[in-house]
């Protein structure tokens, strides 16, 4: 019977190299058919077979280390990519400029809803705000398919993560408001046809 310590000492002497106890345990596990922790005479093999098994174990360890290194590199690259994506998303506090720009999308539902309040504009021609609104409405309606263009522009821009969150939010709200204004316009059109 050869114990683990004896196997380690004998292999180190014959192979002229220092072996770790873990590798010797692996060898013992591979060649110990009975599983009693010792090598019997019928289980003993040549030194060359031990050397081949040690080489195979070394190759396996190198392959596992290389695989672990590649996995770590892939994980690091994925982490960097995710961090870059997070850095691209503009969820910072809005600046004064962002706050001013975030009001502009509401012009879209305001101009589309002006058809219901045109009487207020027409009855107050001396009011400068009414004049500005009337001019804006005239410019907006002079653009062919201006409503569709504005709708798709706001839809596209509200999905752009580099634009500040407040502006994106206000763009989406302006779209919802304009969609809500579609139904009163539809009802008014039906009544004008019927009546």
XYZ file of C-alpha atoms in Angstrom:
195
model
C 0.000 0.000 0.000
C 1.193 3.474 -0.874
C -0.233 6.438 1.041
C -0.743 9.956 -0.291
C 2.412 11.247 1.391
C 4.462 8.345 0.037
C 3.089 8.866 -3.464
C 3.963 12.558 -3.284
C 7.502 11.886 -2.073
C 8.102 9.125 -4.652
C 6.837 11.188 -7.585
C 8.833 14.263 -6.553
C 11.978 12.103 -6.347
C 11.397 10.368 -9.716
C 10.110 13.387 -11.640
C 12.552 15.794 -9.979
C 9.853 18.408 -9.446
C 7.794 19.678 -6.541
C 4.127 18.700 -6.657
C 1.250 20.329 -4.861
C -0.814 18.203 -2.525
C -3.912 19.026 -4.588
C -2.393 17.496 -7.722
C -1.240 14.431 -5.849
C -4.770 14.021 -4.442
C -6.133 14.232 -7.982
C -3.691 11.536 -9.097
C -4.660 9.382 -6.138
C -8.335 9.852 -6.954
C -7.797 8.865 -10.606
C -5.703 5.750 -9.940
C -7.238 4.570 -6.631
C -9.916 2.219 -7.982
C -11.061 1.011 -4.569
C -11.428 4.534 -3.171
C -9.706 3.754 0.132
C -7.165 6.597 -0.170
C -4.169 4.340 -0.872
C -2.723 2.660 -3.940
C -2.651 -1.129 -3.809
C -0.145 -3.135 -5.790
C -2.720 -3.956 -8.495
C -3.650 -0.223 -8.773
C -0.079 0.976 -9.175
C 0.979 2.185 -12.648
C 4.256 3.262 -14.206
C 5.886 6.614 -13.527
C 5.269 7.508 -17.179
C 1.514 7.134 -16.688
C 1.716 9.391 -13.626
C 3.696 11.914 -15.696
C 1.103 11.813 -18.520
C -1.724 12.306 -16.038
C 0.129 15.218 -14.414
C 0.632 16.805 -17.849
C -3.078 16.383 -18.600
C -3.972 17.964 -15.258
C -1.612 20.882 -15.969
C -3.191 21.389 -19.415
C -6.666 21.287 -17.880
C -5.684 23.838 -15.231
C -4.209 26.140 -17.886
C -7.331 25.815 -20.020
C -9.555 26.564 -17.028
C -7.406 29.557 -16.083
C -7.544 30.843 -19.678
C -11.301 30.344 -19.787
C -11.708 32.161 -16.466
C -9.535 35.009 -17.776
C -11.636 35.288 -20.944
C -14.844 35.230 -18.911
C -13.465 37.982 -16.675
C -12.516 40.055 -19.748
C -15.969 39.568 -21.268
C -17.602 40.534 -17.983
C -15.414 43.633 -17.749
C -16.254 44.611 -21.352
C -19.969 44.093 -20.669
C -19.658 46.206 -17.533
C -17.900 48.995 -19.456
C -20.538 48.847 -22.192
C -23.342 49.031 -19.632
C -21.622 51.943 -17.872
C -21.253 53.749 -21.208
C -24.974 53.211 -21.875
C -25.829 54.548 -18.424
C -23.560 57.559 -18.961
C -25.345 58.211 -22.263
C -28.755 58.412 -20.544
C -29.316 62.008 -19.485
C -31.103 61.691 -16.130
C -29.258 64.601 -14.552
C -31.032 67.552 -12.988
C -32.296 69.882 -15.732
C -30.466 73.126 -16.375
C -32.283 76.418 -16.934
C -31.897 75.916 -20.684
C -33.424 72.414 -20.370
C -36.363 73.847 -18.450
C -37.001 76.450 -21.145
C -36.741 73.883 -23.940
C -39.060 71.504 -22.060
C -41.922 74.014 -22.447
C -41.678 74.077 -26.267
C -43.304 70.659 -26.930
C -46.532 71.975 -25.392
C -46.871 74.341 -28.367
C -47.910 71.304 -30.415
C -51.135 70.537 -28.464
C -51.693 74.264 -27.845
C -51.749 75.029 -31.564
C -53.882 71.971 -32.328
C -56.319 72.945 -29.557
C -56.531 76.546 -30.748
C -59.344 75.623 -33.094
C -61.574 75.374 -30.013
C -60.463 78.773 -28.673
C -60.214 80.755 -31.902
C -63.077 82.947 -30.711
C -60.915 84.198 -27.830
C -58.184 85.156 -30.278
C -60.552 86.752 -32.801
C -62.454 88.782 -30.192
C -59.260 90.247 -28.669
C -57.271 91.620 -31.628
C -55.621 94.310 -29.451
C -54.075 91.749 -27.087
C -50.405 91.167 -28.100
C -50.474 87.581 -26.789
C -53.508 86.858 -29.000
C -51.598 88.307 -31.965
C -48.549 86.128 -31.280
C -50.715 83.029 -30.881
C -52.648 83.830 -34.081
C -49.385 84.317 -36.005
C -47.956 81.048 -34.613
C -51.163 79.225 -35.557
C -51.065 80.630 -39.086
C -47.419 79.564 -39.516
C -48.166 76.110 -38.074
C -51.103 75.559 -40.430
C -49.148 76.857 -43.443
C -46.792 73.868 -43.235
C -48.290 70.903 -45.128
C -48.805 67.974 -42.748
C -47.358 70.105 -39.937
C -49.288 68.144 -37.295
C -47.972 64.787 -38.521
C -44.425 66.116 -38.770
C -44.600 67.510 -35.227
C -46.138 64.264 -33.920
C -43.434 62.037 -35.412
C -40.631 64.447 -34.458
C -41.760 64.484 -30.831
C -42.225 60.692 -30.849
C -38.720 60.173 -32.206
C -37.006 62.731 -29.970
C -38.772 61.556 -26.806
C -37.017 58.191 -27.233
C -33.551 59.770 -27.440
C -31.829 59.064 -24.079
C -29.224 61.817 -24.562
C -31.935 64.481 -24.231
C -32.661 65.491 -20.640
C -35.341 63.463 -18.873
C -37.560 66.516 -18.253
C -37.634 67.373 -21.968
C -38.360 63.738 -22.939
C -41.165 63.575 -20.382
C -42.739 66.826 -21.619
C -42.520 65.621 -25.222
C -44.438 62.469 -24.313
C -47.020 64.464 -22.380
C -47.483 66.828 -25.336
C -48.119 63.819 -27.593
C -50.733 62.445 -25.172
C -52.440 65.830 -24.934
C -52.566 66.123 -28.709
C -54.027 62.625 -29.024
C -56.651 63.605 -26.436
C -57.510 66.676 -28.554
C -58.193 64.452 -31.565
C -61.534 63.236 -30.200
C -63.142 66.668 -29.643
C -61.994 67.641 -33.143
C -63.557 64.458 -34.547
C -66.840 65.144 -32.734
C -66.874 68.769 -33.975
C -66.275 67.566 -37.548
C -69.146 65.063 -37.294
C -71.517 67.732 -35.971
C -70.516 70.152 -38.717
C -71.301 67.521 -41.363
C -74.587 66.465 -39.729
C -75.761 69.945 -38.734
